[in-house]
XYZ file of C-alpha atoms in Angstrom:
269
model
C -71.725 -65.136 75.632
C -69.869 -64.488 78.871
C -67.943 -61.350 79.591
C -64.142 -61.750 80.115
C -64.370 -61.427 83.889
C -67.052 -64.155 84.098
C -65.083 -66.354 81.714
C -61.954 -65.956 83.855
C -63.833 -66.849 87.034
C -65.323 -69.988 85.478
C -62.010 -71.052 84.145
C -60.343 -71.328 87.596
C -63.186 -72.119 90.001
C -63.315 -75.175 92.155
C -66.686 -76.312 93.520
C -67.716 -78.812 96.228
C -71.280 -80.189 96.093
C -72.835 -82.073 98.934
C -75.779 -84.073 97.696
C -76.958 -87.560 98.586
C -78.950 -88.282 95.420
C -76.870 -89.613 92.466
C -79.351 -88.282 89.864
C -79.054 -84.772 91.203
C -75.204 -85.158 91.274
C -75.193 -86.284 87.569
C -77.319 -83.309 86.578
C -75.037 -80.897 88.350
C -72.103 -82.495 86.706
C -73.610 -81.928 83.272
C -74.301 -78.285 84.167
C -70.768 -77.642 85.400
C -69.234 -79.510 82.487
C -70.864 -76.921 80.153
C -68.621 -74.200 81.686
C -65.494 -75.968 80.584
C -62.738 -75.726 83.252
C -64.727 -75.723 86.449
C -63.738 -78.554 88.778
C -66.400 -80.300 90.865
C -65.907 -82.605 93.857
C -68.866 -84.220 95.622
C -69.851 -85.913 98.886
C -73.031 -87.757 99.816
C -73.305 -86.453 103.332
C -72.277 -83.484 105.420
C -70.269 -85.768 107.670
C -68.159 -86.749 104.674
C -68.093 -83.345 102.964
C -67.140 -80.959 105.835
C -63.633 -82.323 106.481
C -62.995 -82.543 102.741
C -64.035 -78.902 102.346
C -61.728 -77.705 105.158
C -58.912 -79.620 103.533
C -59.514 -78.771 99.827
C -60.576 -75.121 100.310
C -62.962 -74.894 97.317
C -64.001 -71.548 95.912
C -67.684 -72.407 96.371
C -69.834 -74.922 98.146
C -73.248 -76.104 96.792
C -75.293 -77.500 99.643
C -78.372 -79.720 99.392
C -80.660 -78.900 102.245
C -82.285 -82.293 103.022
C -79.279 -84.508 103.669
C -79.165 -87.824 105.636
C -77.687 -87.199 109.055
C -76.598 -83.577 109.531
C -78.864 -81.340 107.556
C -77.573 -78.836 104.929
C -78.688 -75.959 107.260
C -76.653 -77.277 110.186
C -73.713 -78.220 107.938
C -73.529 -74.637 106.599
C -73.596 -73.236 110.133
C -70.610 -75.383 110.940
C -68.762 -74.208 107.915
C -69.487 -70.561 108.909
C -68.400 -71.225 112.522
C -65.011 -72.706 111.397
C -62.300 -70.079 110.758
C -60.883 -72.311 108.101
C -64.025 -72.372 105.969
C -66.068 -69.328 107.088
C -64.965 -67.269 104.033
C -66.232 -69.832 101.485
C -69.632 -68.865 99.986
C -72.293 -71.600 100.336
C -75.271 -71.810 97.983
C -78.437 -73.699 99.098
C -79.787 -76.135 96.517
C -83.162 -77.635 97.232
C -86.543 -78.465 95.941
C -87.969 -76.637 98.968
C -88.619 -72.897 98.380
C -91.137 -71.954 101.018
C -90.765 -68.805 103.117
C -89.898 -71.000 106.122
C -87.143 -72.752 104.234
C -85.659 -69.450 103.039
C -85.820 -68.000 106.622
C -83.796 -71.004 107.805
C -81.367 -70.572 104.950
C -80.907 -66.813 105.719
C -80.190 -67.671 109.360
C -77.435 -70.042 108.300
C -75.773 -67.337 106.169
C -76.113 -68.937 102.764
C -74.947 -66.799 99.839
C -78.202 -67.490 97.977
C -80.860 -70.129 97.194
C -81.144 -72.230 94.059
C -84.424 -74.019 93.589
C -84.842 -77.294 91.584
C -85.443 -77.749 88.752
C -82.111 -76.038 88.067
C -81.779 -73.495 85.378
C -78.302 -73.625 83.694
C -78.042 -69.893 83.377
C -78.999 -69.296 86.978
C -76.348 -71.838 88.206
C -73.649 -70.103 86.152
C -74.763 -66.616 87.164
C -74.657 -67.570 90.820
C -71.232 -69.197 90.569
C -69.811 -66.035 88.963
C -71.427 -63.772 91.543
C -70.329 -65.810 94.516
C -66.745 -66.400 93.445
C -66.479 -62.882 92.158
C -67.136 -61.417 95.623
C -70.638 -60.143 95.120
C -72.590 -59.655 98.365
C -76.081 -61.176 98.535
C -78.680 -61.983 101.122
C -81.744 -64.349 100.986
C -84.830 -62.402 101.403
C -87.895 -64.565 102.177
C -91.172 -63.560 100.469
C -93.685 -61.785 102.634
C -96.268 -64.272 101.403
C -95.581 -67.923 100.887
C -96.118 -69.376 97.348
C -98.353 -72.419 97.504
C -97.272 -73.802 94.163
C -95.398 -72.761 91.017
C -97.396 -71.659 87.960
C -99.180 -74.452 86.198
C -100.155 -75.092 82.605
C -102.631 -77.605 81.257
C -101.093 -80.079 78.813
C -102.988 -82.373 76.514
C -102.644 -85.228 78.986
C -101.589 -83.726 82.380
C -100.581 -80.693 84.286
C -97.003 -79.586 84.283
C -95.182 -76.518 85.494
C -94.642 -73.998 82.804
C -91.234 -72.981 84.251
C -90.022 -76.568 84.394
C -91.153 -77.287 80.821
C -89.100 -74.205 79.747
C -86.065 -75.265 81.762
C -86.112 -78.816 80.302
C -86.602 -77.609 76.764
C -83.792 -75.040 77.003
C -81.493 -77.561 78.777
C -82.027 -80.116 76.078
C -80.446 -77.614 73.663
C -77.575 -76.438 75.855
C -76.441 -79.542 77.738
C -74.896 -82.680 76.484
C -77.034 -85.647 75.415
C -76.667 -87.173 78.922
C -79.082 -84.561 80.245
C -82.185 -86.347 78.934
C -80.893 -89.703 80.233
C -80.615 -88.290 83.730
C -84.076 -86.663 83.534
C -85.587 -89.921 82.149
C -83.966 -91.868 85.042
C -85.741 -89.513 87.485
C -89.003 -90.130 85.658
C -88.623 -93.908 85.689
C -87.461 -93.782 89.235
C -90.639 -92.367 90.694
C -92.467 -95.791 90.841
C -89.419 -97.233 92.522
C -89.365 -94.506 95.135
C -93.105 -95.055 95.699
C -92.383 -98.723 96.376
C -89.507 -97.876 98.772
C -91.821 -95.539 100.538
C -94.457 -98.338 100.910
C -91.852 -100.916 102.054
C -90.486 -98.523 104.650
C -93.958 -97.944 105.996
C -94.518 -101.726 106.167
C -91.599 -101.996 108.636
C -92.450 -98.707 110.507
C -89.135 -97.281 109.139
C -90.302 -93.679 108.967
C -86.876 -92.219 108.494
C -86.397 -94.245 105.259
C -89.936 -93.348 104.253
C -89.207 -89.642 104.734
C -86.040 -90.033 102.512
C -88.097 -91.711 99.762
C -90.837 -89.105 99.902
C -88.292 -86.284 99.699
C -86.601 -87.737 96.579
C -90.072 -88.377 95.108
C -90.821 -84.684 95.668
C -87.568 -83.568 94.122
C -87.851 -85.669 91.061
C -91.459 -84.746 90.457
C -90.596 -80.977 90.786
C -87.769 -81.291 88.326
C -90.090 -82.934 85.844
C -92.696 -80.219 86.330
C -95.272 -82.598 87.848
C -96.600 -79.998 90.282
C -99.479 -81.907 91.771
C -97.383 -85.069 92.219
C -94.594 -83.059 93.881
C -97.132 -81.475 96.291
C -98.456 -84.926 97.221
C -94.965 -86.187 97.898
C -94.291 -83.056 100.020
C -97.359 -83.828 102.095
C -96.199 -87.480 102.412
C -92.806 -86.227 103.533
C -94.321 -84.100 106.219
C -96.623 -86.980 107.224
C -93.711 -89.342 107.718
C -92.187 -86.823 110.168
C -95.374 -87.114 112.177
C -95.644 -90.892 111.605
C -99.166 -90.402 110.219
C -99.624 -93.790 108.606
C -103.199 -93.317 107.444
C -102.473 -90.124 105.637
C -99.371 -91.454 103.918
C -101.291 -94.577 102.760
C -103.961 -92.392 101.139
C -101.231 -90.215 99.531
C -99.578 -93.245 98.034
C -102.718 -94.204 96.241
C -103.161 -90.632 94.999
C -99.569 -90.493 93.802
C -99.896 -93.676 91.846
C -102.940 -92.306 89.956
C -101.257 -88.909 89.430
C -98.011 -90.501 88.150
C -99.882 -92.485 85.414
C -102.016 -89.373 84.664
C -99.016 -87.174 83.861
C -96.888 -89.887 82.255
C -97.997 -89.217 78.629
C -97.229 -85.439 79.053
C -93.772 -86.119 80.485
C -92.902 -88.583 77.790
C -93.973 -86.194 75.182
C -91.856 -83.459 76.815
C -88.740 -85.659 76.957
C -89.114 -86.807 73.302
C -90.041 -83.490 71.692
């Protein structure tokens, strides 16, 4: 149950979300819908979103970090440099949660950092804090976390925290939640194929985009090892390291099929 102040904030708040992936947008819409009267507008790029934010003057901006074109970091810097938008709190939303990523986010003056997979309670708490005028600062860890906690399932390795988030969200969010999560799960082979096709034409930028989405989807599902492989592939595309990416593609295919029974069990239980 929310206190009266939180309920009042959530009944009048307008949010603008910049995110290029439709599955992530759909997931956020389900989370926001749970609060009732929150309004949510979206844009698929910073170039599209920044003018709209200046015009609409939302109470809060949710910003994906890895965007096509202008990055979420640079987009937030532009919002903070613009007198018309500098007062609007901006929350980073990303699958990346390394110390380096958080240092960049801190330098761009984000309000705070939400890491995928998204916890419904965390999202609501951040909205109330940001719109309610609370002051926060991103404090990077002194030591970088190599991977989230892992737990051995009967047929695969999944993140314990992701399992908990998915199980809790199944109870608190509308039926459409599982449909979105299942689309992410089924979309992983398609992203792998897109990554391969991009490499076949030396389109490393498209390959990087596919690898990033693969990483995000895998992290949301709790497939830690698969997400780490995709993260390595994303980095390798930036360096145009074709041999490494080719090896990682093979490893990702094996890992996807290895964790498939555990994910299917999680989504059905």
